[in-house]
């Protein structure tokens, strides 16, 4: 179970099923409630229609025995006067609730007189027993009020007109003469007509049964579809994971994960993973070459130094002390270069300090026996932000490289172009072929004319210079000097 919920597939299936279940339960509840409300309203409308039909006949002064009340189970009727006495009921009505009185035995009272119907019907719910069958009903009540005054044209009022009517019959409990001065409450009648709610209850139960049966089936279908679709969608992810696991085990960075033939997020993940593997492979290859080249560069001076020391131990008079010191210095410089490259590879950022680039250019020019051309002069000394030692190392490496390859002339200049300080170091040597102008900045790279270690260095100076320039937000490129030779251009953003 823990493994099931620990997978994306399992969690997605459970989440989708729960969401659909909540939505269906909420929607089903709303449908059932709406259905019940509509059916109750429909029953109320039927009850009101039946009540108005009986009340309309009652308002014309129809005698009790001539009202012709409905006698079926669908439309029970009860008529109550203003004093609460039952005056008429449907045949076979044995008990009633929800009408204000449970009495179903008609009582004697005034005969119906002409009256007016109330515009509004009052609705309620209750039960009724008709011929032994109990049911739930929606009751509608219509009130019939006597006319205040009137004349029917023969000199008698509406109340007296009903005195001669026979008030016997199955639906009334007695007869009583009414006089024009009778009590108005006894001549005010309320007609209660009912409509059965059994059909509404049955429809609601049927809907609930269908939902209770259909909901689990639908949820099973949703869970199965979600499980299947999620499994198919995650199948490429499993392929990517398995291939990465195999790459980790074999350490073969030349392998790549499978890329789905789609344009979705998983395909983008596979492409990004392969791009990462490509970059990792390149970084590892670069590191391997770096270690191999460093070992090769270190082996020669160490072997030479060891040979000189061994000869000196056996024959002190043959010890080449100057050569030993020279090899030691070379080892020291190579170790310093390797340490600086390691720090740069580790992502070390230069400190954010103000550096007067003009002072660095003048100092490096003096150390190399040159005169720097700085135009125009700036009051801030071409201030940049970064590390003075690293920028000084860049200038020193460029000047060392220029002197190593120059025939006779090395030039150093500093100028401003836009928001950048531009340092140019040029020489009149053989120059750098266009095809080699990027490779010359790679580590341990020496062009054919500079392959000797005694004069060509270890091939790290230009690599260090470009890396340091990039760390300061600048750039370093090589071009052809006008008139022949090489020209290295260093650009660094000015402060502010």
CSV table of C-alpha atoms in Angstrom, one decimal:
chain,number,residue,atom,x,y,z
A,1,UNK,CA,0.0,0.0,0.0
A,2,UNK,CA,2.9,2.4,0.8
A,3,UNK,CA,4.5,1.6,-2.5
A,4,UNK,CA,1.2,2.3,-4.3
A,5,UNK,CA,0.7,5.7,-2.7
A,6,UNK,CA,4.4,6.4,-3.1
A,7,UNK,CA,4.1,6.4,-6.9
A,8,UNK,CA,2.9,9.3,-9.0
A,9,UNK,CA,0.6,6.9,-10.9
A,10,UNK,CA,-1.1,5.7,-7.7
A,11,UNK,CA,-1.5,9.2,-6.3
A,12,UNK,CA,-2.8,10.6,-9.6
A,13,UNK,CA,-5.4,7.8,-9.7
A,14,UNK,CA,-6.6,8.3,-6.1
A,15,UNK,CA,-6.7,12.1,-6.6
A,16,UNK,CA,-8.6,11.9,-9.8
A,17,UNK,CA,-11.1,9.4,-8.4
A,18,UNK,CA,-11.6,11.5,-5.2
A,19,UNK,CA,-12.2,14.6,-7.3
A,20,UNK,CA,-14.7,12.9,-9.6
A,21,UNK,CA,-16.4,11.4,-6.6
A,22,UNK,CA,-16.8,14.7,-4.8
A,23,UNK,CA,-18.1,16.4,-8.0
A,24,UNK,CA,-20.5,13.6,-8.7
A,25,UNK,CA,-21.9,13.5,-5.2
A,26,UNK,CA,-22.3,17.3,-5.2
A,27,UNK,CA,-23.9,17.3,-8.6
A,28,UNK,CA,-26.1,14.3,-7.7
A,29,UNK,CA,-27.2,16.0,-4.5
A,30,UNK,CA,-28.0,19.1,-6.4
A,31,UNK,CA,-30.0,17.2,-9.1
A,32,UNK,CA,-32.0,15.2,-6.5
A,33,UNK,CA,-32.8,18.3,-4.5
A,34,UNK,CA,-33.7,20.2,-7.6
A,35,UNK,CA,-35.9,17.3,-8.8
A,36,UNK,CA,-37.7,17.0,-5.5
A,37,UNK,CA,-38.2,20.8,-5.4
A,38,UNK,CA,-39.6,20.8,-8.9
A,39,UNK,CA,-41.9,17.9,-8.2
A,40,UNK,CA,-43.2,19.5,-5.0
A,41,UNK,CA,-43.8,22.7,-6.8
A,42,UNK,CA,-45.7,20.8,-9.5
A,43,UNK,CA,-47.8,19.1,-6.8
A,44,UNK,CA,-48.4,22.5,-5.2
A,45,UNK,CA,-49.6,23.9,-8.5
A,46,UNK,CA,-51.9,20.9,-9.0
A,47,UNK,CA,-53.3,21.3,-5.5
A,48,UNK,CA,-53.8,25.1,-6.0
A,49,UNK,CA,-55.6,24.5,-9.2
A,50,UNK,CA,-58.0,22.0,-7.6
A,51,UNK,CA,-58.5,24.3,-4.6
A,52,UNK,CA,-59.4,27.3,-6.9
A,53,UNK,CA,-61.8,25.2,-8.9
A,54,UNK,CA,-63.7,24.2,-5.7
A,55,UNK,CA,-63.4,27.7,-4.2
A,56,UNK,CA,-64.8,29.2,-7.4
A,57,UNK,CA,-67.9,27.1,-7.2
A,58,UNK,CA,-68.2,27.9,-3.5
A,59,UNK,CA,-67.9,31.6,-4.2
A,60,UNK,CA,-71.0,31.5,-6.5
A,61,UNK,CA,-73.1,30.3,-3.6
A,62,UNK,CA,-73.3,26.7,-4.7
A,63,UNK,CA,-75.0,24.5,-2.1
A,64,UNK,CA,-72.9,22.0,-0.2
A,65,UNK,CA,-74.6,19.0,-1.8
A,66,UNK,CA,-73.9,20.5,-5.3
A,67,UNK,CA,-70.2,21.2,-4.9
A,68,UNK,CA,-69.3,17.9,-6.4
A,69,UNK,CA,-66.0,17.5,-4.4
A,70,UNK,CA,-63.4,15.1,-5.9
A,71,UNK,CA,-63.7,11.6,-4.5
A,72,UNK,CA,-60.5,10.1,-5.8
A,73,UNK,CA,-57.2,9.6,-4.0
A,74,UNK,CA,-55.3,12.2,-6.0
A,75,UNK,CA,-57.3,15.3,-5.0
A,76,UNK,CA,-58.6,15.2,-1.4
A,77,UNK,CA,-60.5,18.3,-0.4
A,78,UNK,CA,-61.4,19.7,3.0
A,79,UNK,CA,-63.5,22.9,3.6
A,80,UNK,CA,-63.2,24.8,6.9
A,81,UNK,CA,-65.0,27.9,7.9
A,82,UNK,CA,-63.6,30.9,9.8
A,83,UNK,CA,-64.5,29.4,13.2
A,84,UNK,CA,-62.4,26.3,12.5
A,85,UNK,CA,-65.3,24.0,11.9
A,86,UNK,CA,-65.1,21.4,9.0
A,87,UNK,CA,-68.0,22.1,6.6
A,88,UNK,CA,-67.3,19.6,3.9
A,89,UNK,CA,-64.7,16.9,3.0
A,90,UNK,CA,-64.1,14.5,0.1
A,91,UNK,CA,-65.7,11.1,0.3
A,92,UNK,CA,-63.6,8.3,2.0
A,93,UNK,CA,-61.2,10.9,3.6
A,94,UNK,CA,-60.5,9.2,7.0
A,95,UNK,CA,-57.8,11.5,8.5
A,96,UNK,CA,-55.8,14.5,7.5
A,97,UNK,CA,-52.8,16.6,8.8
A,98,UNK,CA,-51.2,19.8,7.6
A,99,UNK,CA,-54.5,21.7,7.1
A,100,UNK,CA,-54.8,23.2,10.6
A,101,UNK,CA,-57.5,20.8,11.7
A,102,UNK,CA,-57.5,17.0,11.7
A,103,UNK,CA,-61.4,16.8,11.9
A,104,UNK,CA,-62.9,15.0,8.8
A,105,UNK,CA,-66.6,15.1,10.0
A,106,UNK,CA,-68.6,18.0,8.6
A,107,UNK,CA,-70.4,20.2,11.0
A,108,UNK,CA,-73.6,22.3,10.5
A,109,UNK,CA,-73.4,25.9,9.7
A,110,UNK,CA,-74.5,28.7,7.4
A,111,UNK,CA,-75.1,27.9,3.7
A,112,UNK,CA,-72.5,29.2,1.2
A,113,UNK,CA,-73.1,32.7,0.0
A,114,UNK,CA,-71.6,34.7,-2.8
A,115,UNK,CA,-68.1,35.7,-2.0
A,116,UNK,CA,-64.6,36.6,-3.3
A,117,UNK,CA,-61.5,34.4,-3.7
A,118,UNK,CA,-58.2,35.3,-2.1
A,119,UNK,CA,-55.5,35.8,-4.8
A,120,UNK,CA,-52.8,34.1,-2.8
A,121,UNK,CA,-52.7,30.4,-2.1
A,122,UNK,CA,-51.1,29.1,1.1
A,123,UNK,CA,-49.1,25.9,0.7
A,124,UNK,CA,-48.2,23.3,3.3
A,125,UNK,CA,-47.4,19.6,3.5
A,126,UNK,CA,-49.0,16.8,5.5
A,127,UNK,CA,-50.6,13.4,5.4
A,128,UNK,CA,-54.0,12.0,4.6
A,129,UNK,CA,-55.7,8.6,4.9
A,130,UNK,CA,-58.1,7.9,2.1
A,131,UNK,CA,-60.0,4.6,2.2
A,132,UNK,CA,-57.4,3.1,4.4
A,133,UNK,CA,-54.4,4.3,2.3
A,134,UNK,CA,-52.0,6.7,3.9
A,135,UNK,CA,-50.1,9.1,1.8
A,136,UNK,CA,-48.1,12.4,1.8
A,137,UNK,CA,-49.8,15.4,0.2
A,138,UNK,CA,-49.1,18.9,-0.7
A,139,UNK,CA,-51.9,21.1,0.5
A,140,UNK,CA,-53.1,24.4,-1.1
A,141,UNK,CA,-55.5,26.7,0.8
A,142,UNK,CA,-57.7,29.2,-0.9
A,143,UNK,CA,-59.8,31.5,1.2
A,144,UNK,CA,-63.4,32.5,0.2
A,145,UNK,CA,-64.7,35.7,1.9
A,146,UNK,CA,-68.3,36.8,1.9
A,147,UNK,CA,-69.2,40.0,0.0
A,148,UNK,CA,-69.6,43.0,2.2
A,149,UNK,CA,-72.9,44.1,0.5
A,150,UNK,CA,-74.7,43.4,-2.7
A,151,UNK,CA,-78.0,43.1,-4.4
A,152,UNK,CA,-79.0,40.4,-6.8
A,153,UNK,CA,-81.9,42.5,-8.3
A,154,UNK,CA,-84.9,41.0,-6.5
A,155,UNK,CA,-84.7,42.9,-3.3
A,156,UNK,CA,-82.8,40.2,-1.3
A,157,UNK,CA,-79.2,40.2,-0.4
A,158,UNK,CA,-76.8,37.4,-1.2
A,159,UNK,CA,-77.0,35.9,2.3
A,160,UNK,CA,-80.8,35.6,2.2
A,161,UNK,CA,-80.7,34.2,-1.3
A,162,UNK,CA,-79.4,30.9,0.1
A,163,UNK,CA,-82.0,30.5,2.8
A,164,UNK,CA,-84.3,28.4,0.6
A,165,UNK,CA,-81.5,26.1,-0.6
A,166,UNK,CA,-81.5,22.5,0.7
A,167,UNK,CA,-78.2,22.0,2.4
A,168,UNK,CA,-78.3,18.2,2.8
A,169,UNK,CA,-76.1,15.7,1.1
A,170,UNK,CA,-73.3,13.3,1.5
A,171,UNK,CA,-70.6,15.9,1.9
A,172,UNK,CA,-72.2,18.1,4.6
A,173,UNK,CA,-73.0,17.4,8.2
A,174,UNK,CA,-76.2,19.4,8.5
A,175,UNK,CA,-78.2,22.5,7.5
A,176,UNK,CA,-78.8,25.8,9.2
A,177,UNK,CA,-80.6,28.8,7.9
A,178,UNK,CA,-78.5,31.9,7.5
A,179,UNK,CA,-79.7,35.4,8.0
A,180,UNK,CA,-78.3,38.6,6.5
A,181,UNK,CA,-77.0,39.6,9.9
A,182,UNK,CA,-75.1,36.3,10.4
A,183,UNK,CA,-71.5,36.0,11.6
A,184,UNK,CA,-68.9,36.7,8.8
A,185,UNK,CA,-66.5,34.2,10.3
A,186,UNK,CA,-69.0,31.5,9.9
A,187,UNK,CA,-69.5,32.5,6.3
A,188,UNK,CA,-65.7,32.7,5.5
A,189,UNK,CA,-64.5,29.4,4.1
A,190,UNK,CA,-61.0,28.0,3.4
A,191,UNK,CA,-60.8,25.3,0.8
A,192,UNK,CA,-57.9,22.8,1.3
A,193,UNK,CA,-57.1,20.7,-1.7
A,194,UNK,CA,-54.2,18.2,-1.8
A,195,UNK,CA,-52.0,16.7,-4.4
A,196,UNK,CA,-50.1,13.5,-3.6
A,197,UNK,CA,-46.3,13.6,-3.1
A,198,UNK,CA,-45.9,9.8,-3.5
A,199,UNK,CA,-44.8,10.2,-7.2
A,200,UNK,CA,-42.2,12.8,-6.2
A,201,UNK,CA,-40.9,10.6,-3.4
A,202,UNK,CA,-40.8,7.6,-5.8
A,203,UNK,CA,-38.9,9.6,-8.4
A,204,UNK,CA,-36.4,10.8,-5.9
A,205,UNK,CA,-35.9,7.3,-4.6
A,206,UNK,CA,-35.4,6.0,-8.1
A,207,UNK,CA,-32.8,8.8,-8.8
A,208,UNK,CA,-31.0,8.0,-5.6
A,209,UNK,CA,-31.0,4.3,-6.4
A,210,UNK,CA,-29.6,5.0,-9.8
A,211,UNK,CA,-26.9,7.2,-8.4
A,212,UNK,CA,-25.9,4.7,-5.7
A,213,UNK,CA,-25.6,2.0,-8.3
A,214,UNK,CA,-24.0,4.1,-11.0
A,215,UNK,CA,-21.6,6.1,-8.9
A,216,UNK,CA,-19.3,3.2,-7.8
A,217,UNK,CA,-19.3,1.9,-11.4
A,218,UNK,CA,-18.4,5.3,-12.8
A,219,UNK,CA,-15.7,5.7,-10.1
A,220,UNK,CA,-14.2,2.3,-11.0
A,221,UNK,CA,-14.1,3.4,-14.7
A,222,UNK,CA,-12.5,6.7,-13.8
A,223,UNK,CA,-9.9,5.0,-11.7
A,224,UNK,CA,-9.1,2.4,-14.4
A,225,UNK,CA,-8.9,5.1,-17.1
A,226,UNK,CA,-6.7,7.3,-15.0
A,227,UNK,CA,-4.4,4.4,-14.0
A,228,UNK,CA,-4.0,3.4,-17.7
A,229,UNK,CA,-3.5,6.9,-19.1
A,230,UNK,CA,-1.1,7.9,-16.3
A,231,UNK,CA,0.8,4.7,-16.9
A,232,UNK,CA,1.2,5.3,-20.6
A,233,UNK,CA,2.1,9.0,-19.9
A,234,UNK,CA,4.8,8.0,-17.4
A,235,UNK,CA,6.2,5.1,-19.4
A,236,UNK,CA,8.8,7.4,-21.1
A,237,UNK,CA,9.8,8.7,-17.7
A,238,UNK,CA,10.5,5.1,-16.6
A,239,UNK,CA,12.6,4.7,-19.7
A,240,UNK,CA,14.5,7.8,-18.9
A,241,UNK,CA,15.0,6.7,-15.3
A,242,UNK,CA,16.2,3.2,-16.4
A,243,UNK,CA,18.7,4.6,-18.9
A,244,UNK,CA,20.0,7.1,-16.4
A,245,UNK,CA,20.4,4.3,-13.9
A,246,UNK,CA,22.3,2.2,-16.5
A,247,UNK,CA,24.5,5.2,-17.3
A,248,UNK,CA,25.3,5.7,-13.6
A,249,UNK,CA,26.2,2.0,-13.3
A,250,UNK,CA,28.3,1.8,-16.5
A,251,UNK,CA,29.7,5.4,-16.2
A,252,UNK,CA,29.4,5.6,-20.0
A,253,UNK,CA,28.6,9.2,-20.6
A,254,UNK,CA,28.3,8.6,-24.3
A,255,UNK,CA,24.9,7.0,-23.8
A,256,UNK,CA,21.7,9.0,-24.1
A,257,UNK,CA,18.2,8.6,-22.7
A,258,UNK,CA,15.4,7.9,-25.2
A,259,UNK,CA,13.5,10.9,-26.5
A,260,UNK,CA,9.7,10.4,-27.1
A,261,UNK,CA,8.4,11.5,-30.5
A,262,UNK,CA,6.1,14.0,-28.9
A,263,UNK,CA,6.2,17.7,-28.1
A,264,UNK,CA,5.1,17.5,-24.4
A,265,UNK,CA,6.9,18.2,-21.1
A,266,UNK,CA,8.4,14.6,-20.9
A,267,UNK,CA,10.0,15.0,-24.4
A,268,UNK,CA,11.4,18.4,-23.2
A,269,UNK,CA,12.7,16.6,-20.1
A,270,UNK,CA,14.4,14.0,-22.2
A,271,UNK,CA,16.0,16.6,-24.4
A,272,UNK,CA,17.2,18.6,-21.4
A,273,UNK,CA,18.6,15.4,-19.8
A,274,UNK,CA,20.5,14.6,-23.0
A,275,UNK,CA,21.8,18.1,-23.2
A,276,UNK,CA,23.0,17.8,-19.6
A,277,UNK,CA,24.7,14.4,-20.3
A,278,UNK,CA,26.4,16.0,-23.3
A,279,UNK,CA,27.7,18.9,-21.2
A,280,UNK,CA,28.7,16.5,-18.5
A,281,UNK,CA,30.6,14.3,-21.0
A,282,UNK,CA,32.4,17.3,-22.3
A,283,UNK,CA,33.3,18.5,-18.8
A,284,UNK,CA,34.6,15.0,-17.9
A,285,UNK,CA,36.6,14.8,-21.1
A,286,UNK,CA,38.0,18.3,-20.5
A,287,UNK,CA,38.9,17.3,-17.0
A,288,UNK,CA,40.6,14.1,-18.1
A,289,UNK,CA,42.6,16.0,-20.8
A,290,UNK,CA,43.4,18.6,-18.2
A,291,UNK,CA,44.7,16.0,-15.7
A,292,UNK,CA,46.6,14.2,-18.5
A,293,UNK,CA,48.2,17.4,-19.8
A,294,UNK,CA,49.0,18.6,-16.3
A,295,UNK,CA,50.7,15.3,-15.5
A,296,UNK,CA,52.6,15.6,-18.8
A,297,UNK,CA,53.7,19.1,-18.1
A,298,UNK,CA,54.8,18.3,-14.6
A,299,UNK,CA,56.6,15.2,-15.4
A,300,UNK,CA,59.3,16.9,-17.6
A,301,UNK,CA,60.5,19.5,-15.1
A,302,UNK,CA,60.3,17.0,-12.2
A,303,UNK,CA,62.3,14.4,-14.2
A,304,UNK,CA,64.8,17.1,-15.2
A,305,UNK,CA,65.1,18.3,-11.6
A,306,UNK,CA,65.5,14.8,-10.2
A,307,UNK,CA,68.2,14.0,-12.8
A,308,UNK,CA,70.2,17.1,-11.9
A,309,UNK,CA,69.9,16.4,-8.2
A,310,UNK,CA,71.0,12.7,-8.6
A,311,UNK,CA,74.0,13.8,-10.7
A,312,UNK,CA,74.8,16.5,-8.2
A,313,UNK,CA,74.7,13.9,-5.4
A,314,UNK,CA,77.2,11.7,-7.2
A,315,UNK,CA,79.3,14.4,-8.8
A,316,UNK,CA,78.8,17.7,-7.0
A,317,UNK,CA,81.1,19.5,-9.4
A,318,UNK,CA,78.7,18.7,-12.2
A,319,UNK,CA,75.5,20.1,-10.5
A,320,UNK,CA,73.7,22.6,-12.7
A,321,UNK,CA,72.4,24.8,-9.9
A,322,UNK,CA,71.0,27.4,-12.3
A,323,UNK,CA,69.1,24.8,-14.3
A,324,UNK,CA,67.7,23.3,-11.1
A,325,UNK,CA,66.5,26.7,-9.9
A,326,UNK,CA,65.0,27.3,-13.3
A,327,UNK,CA,63.1,24.0,-13.2
A,328,UNK,CA,61.9,24.8,-9.7
A,329,UNK,CA,60.6,28.2,-10.7
A,330,UNK,CA,58.8,26.7,-13.7
A,331,UNK,CA,57.2,24.1,-11.4
A,332,UNK,CA,56.1,26.9,-9.0
A,333,UNK,CA,54.5,28.9,-11.9
A,334,UNK,CA,52.8,25.8,-13.3
A,335,UNK,CA,51.4,24.9,-9.8
A,336,UNK,CA,50.2,28.5,-9.4
A,337,UNK,CA,48.5,28.4,-12.8
A,338,UNK,CA,46.8,25.0,-12.0
A,339,UNK,CA,45.6,26.3,-8.7
A,340,UNK,CA,44.1,29.5,-10.3
A,341,UNK,CA,42.4,27.4,-13.0
A,342,UNK,CA,40.9,25.1,-10.3
A,343,UNK,CA,39.5,28.1,-8.4
A,344,UNK,CA,38.1,29.5,-11.6
A,345,UNK,CA,36.5,26.2,-12.5
A,346,UNK,CA,34.9,26.0,-9.0
A,347,UNK,CA,33.0,29.2,-9.9
A,348,UNK,CA,34.9,31.6,-7.7
A,349,UNK,CA,33.8,35.1,-8.3
A,350,UNK,CA,36.2,38.0,-8.1
A,351,UNK,CA,35.7,40.4,-5.2
A,352,UNK,CA,33.6,43.5,-6.0
A,353,UNK,CA,36.2,46.1,-5.4
A,354,UNK,CA,37.2,49.2,-7.3
A,355,UNK,CA,40.3,48.7,-9.5
A,356,UNK,CA,42.1,51.5,-11.3
A,357,UNK,CA,42.8,49.7,-14.6
A,358,UNK,CA,45.1,52.5,-15.8
A,359,UNK,CA,47.4,52.0,-12.9
A,360,UNK,CA,47.6,48.2,-13.6
A,361,UNK,CA,48.4,48.9,-17.3
A,362,UNK,CA,51.1,51.3,-16.4
A,363,UNK,CA,52.6,48.9,-13.8
A,364,UNK,CA,52.6,45.9,-16.1
A,365,UNK,CA,54.1,48.0,-18.9
A,366,UNK,CA,56.9,49.1,-16.7
A,367,UNK,CA,57.7,45.6,-15.5
A,368,UNK,CA,57.9,44.5,-19.2
A,369,UNK,CA,60.0,47.5,-20.3
A,370,UNK,CA,57.2,49.0,-22.3
A,371,UNK,CA,55.4,52.3,-22.4
A,372,UNK,CA,51.6,52.1,-22.4
A,373,UNK,CA,49.5,54.4,-24.5
A,374,UNK,CA,46.5,55.6,-22.4
A,375,UNK,CA,44.1,57.8,-24.4
A,376,UNK,CA,42.2,59.7,-23.2
A,377,UNK,CA,43.2,60.1,-19.6
A,378,UNK,CA,40.3,59.7,-17.1
A,379,UNK,CA,40.1,61.2,-13.7
A,380,UNK,CA,39.0,57.8,-12.2
A,381,UNK,CA,41.9,56.0,-13.8
A,382,UNK,CA,39.5,53.8,-15.8
A,383,UNK,CA,38.0,52.3,-12.7
A,384,UNK,CA,36.5,48.9,-13.0
A,385,UNK,CA,35.1,46.4,-10.4
A,386,UNK,CA,36.9,43.2,-9.6
A,387,UNK,CA,40.2,41.7,-8.4
A,388,UNK,CA,43.3,43.7,-9.1
A,389,UNK,CA,45.6,40.5,-8.8
A,390,UNK,CA,43.5,38.6,-11.4
A,391,UNK,CA,43.4,41.6,-13.8
A,392,UNK,CA,47.1,42.1,-13.4
A,393,UNK,CA,47.6,38.4,-14.1
A,394,UNK,CA,45.6,38.8,-17.3
A,395,UNK,CA,47.7,41.8,-18.5
A,396,UNK,CA,50.9,40.0,-17.5
A,397,UNK,CA,50.0,36.8,-19.4
A,398,UNK,CA,49.1,38.8,-22.5
A,399,UNK,CA,52.4,40.7,-22.4
A,400,UNK,CA,54.4,37.5,-21.8
A,401,UNK,CA,52.7,35.9,-24.7
A,402,UNK,CA,53.4,38.9,-27.0
A,403,UNK,CA,57.0,39.2,-26.0
A,404,UNK,CA,57.5,35.5,-26.6
A,405,UNK,CA,56.2,35.7,-30.2
A,406,UNK,CA,57.2,39.3,-31.2
A,407,UNK,CA,60.1,39.9,-33.6
A,408,UNK,CA,60.9,43.3,-32.2
A,409,UNK,CA,57.8,45.3,-31.3
A,410,UNK,CA,55.1,44.9,-28.5
A,411,UNK,CA,52.5,47.6,-28.0
A,412,UNK,CA,50.1,48.2,-25.1
A,413,UNK,CA,47.2,50.7,-25.1
A,414,UNK,CA,44.1,51.5,-23.0
A,415,UNK,CA,41.1,53.4,-24.3
A,416,UNK,CA,37.4,53.8,-23.7
A,417,UNK,CA,34.6,52.5,-26.0
A,418,UNK,CA,31.2,53.2,-24.7
A,419,UNK,CA,30.8,51.8,-21.2
A,420,UNK,CA,33.9,49.5,-21.6
A,421,UNK,CA,37.6,49.9,-21.0
A,422,UNK,CA,39.5,48.3,-23.9
A,423,UNK,CA,43.1,47.1,-23.5
A,424,UNK,CA,45.0,46.1,-26.6
A,425,UNK,CA,48.2,44.0,-26.6
A,426,UNK,CA,49.8,43.6,-30.0
A,427,UNK,CA,53.0,42.2,-31.4
A,428,UNK,CA,54.7,42.0,-34.8
A,429,UNK,CA,55.2,38.2,-34.7
A,430,UNK,CA,53.7,35.5,-37.0
A,431,UNK,CA,50.2,36.1,-35.7
A,432,UNK,CA,47.5,33.6,-35.1
A,433,UNK,CA,45.8,31.9,-38.1
A,434,UNK,CA,42.0,32.4,-38.2
A,435,UNK,CA,41.3,28.7,-37.7
A,436,UNK,CA,43.3,28.7,-34.4
A,437,UNK,CA,42.0,31.9,-32.9
A,438,UNK,CA,39.6,30.1,-30.5
A,439,UNK,CA,41.7,27.0,-29.9
A,440,UNK,CA,44.6,29.2,-28.8
A,441,UNK,CA,42.6,29.9,-25.6
A,442,UNK,CA,42.2,26.3,-24.7
A,443,UNK,CA,44.3,24.8,-21.9
A,444,UNK,CA,47.7,23.3,-22.7
A,445,UNK,CA,47.5,24.4,-26.3
A,446,UNK,CA,50.6,25.7,-28.0
A,447,UNK,CA,50.8,26.4,-31.7
A,448,UNK,CA,53.4,24.7,-33.8
A,449,UNK,CA,55.8,27.6,-33.7
A,450,UNK,CA,55.7,27.6,-29.9
A,451,UNK,CA,55.9,24.0,-29.0
A,452,UNK,CA,59.1,24.1,-27.2
A,453,UNK,CA,58.6,24.2,-23.4
A,454,UNK,CA,61.5,26.4,-22.8
A,455,UNK,CA,60.1,29.2,-24.8
A,456,UNK,CA,56.4,28.4,-25.3
A,457,UNK,CA,55.3,27.9,-21.7
A,458,UNK,CA,52.8,25.4,-20.6
A,459,UNK,CA,49.9,26.7,-22.7
A,460,UNK,CA,47.9,28.0,-19.7
A,461,UNK,CA,48.4,31.7,-19.8
A,462,UNK,CA,45.8,32.6,-22.5
A,463,UNK,CA,43.3,30.1,-21.0
A,464,UNK,CA,43.7,31.8,-17.6
A,465,UNK,CA,43.4,35.3,-19.1
A,466,UNK,CA,40.1,34.5,-20.9
A,467,UNK,CA,38.6,32.8,-17.9
A,468,UNK,CA,39.5,35.7,-15.7
A,469,UNK,CA,38.1,38.2,-18.3
A,470,UNK,CA,34.8,36.4,-18.3
A,471,UNK,CA,34.6,36.3,-14.5
A,472,UNK,CA,34.8,40.1,-14.6
A,473,UNK,CA,32.0,40.4,-17.1
A,474,UNK,CA,34.3,41.1,-20.0
A,475,UNK,CA,35.8,39.3,-23.0
A,476,UNK,CA,39.1,38.5,-24.6
A,477,UNK,CA,39.6,37.9,-28.3
A,478,UNK,CA,42.5,37.7,-30.8
A,479,UNK,CA,42.7,39.4,-34.2
A,480,UNK,CA,45.2,40.3,-36.8
A,481,UNK,CA,47.3,43.3,-36.2
A,482,UNK,CA,47.4,45.9,-38.9
A,483,UNK,CA,50.7,45.3,-40.8
A,484,UNK,CA,51.0,41.7,-39.5
A,485,UNK,CA,51.1,40.1,-36.2
A,486,UNK,CA,48.6,39.3,-33.4
A,487,UNK,CA,46.4,41.7,-31.5
A,488,UNK,CA,44.7,40.6,-28.3
A,489,UNK,CA,41.7,42.8,-27.2
A,490,UNK,CA,40.5,42.8,-23.6
A,491,UNK,CA,37.2,44.5,-22.8
A,492,UNK,CA,36.1,45.1,-19.2
A,493,UNK,CA,32.9,47.1,-18.1
A,494,UNK,CA,33.7,50.4,-16.5
A,495,UNK,CA,32.4,51.0,-13.0
A,496,UNK,CA,29.2,53.0,-12.8
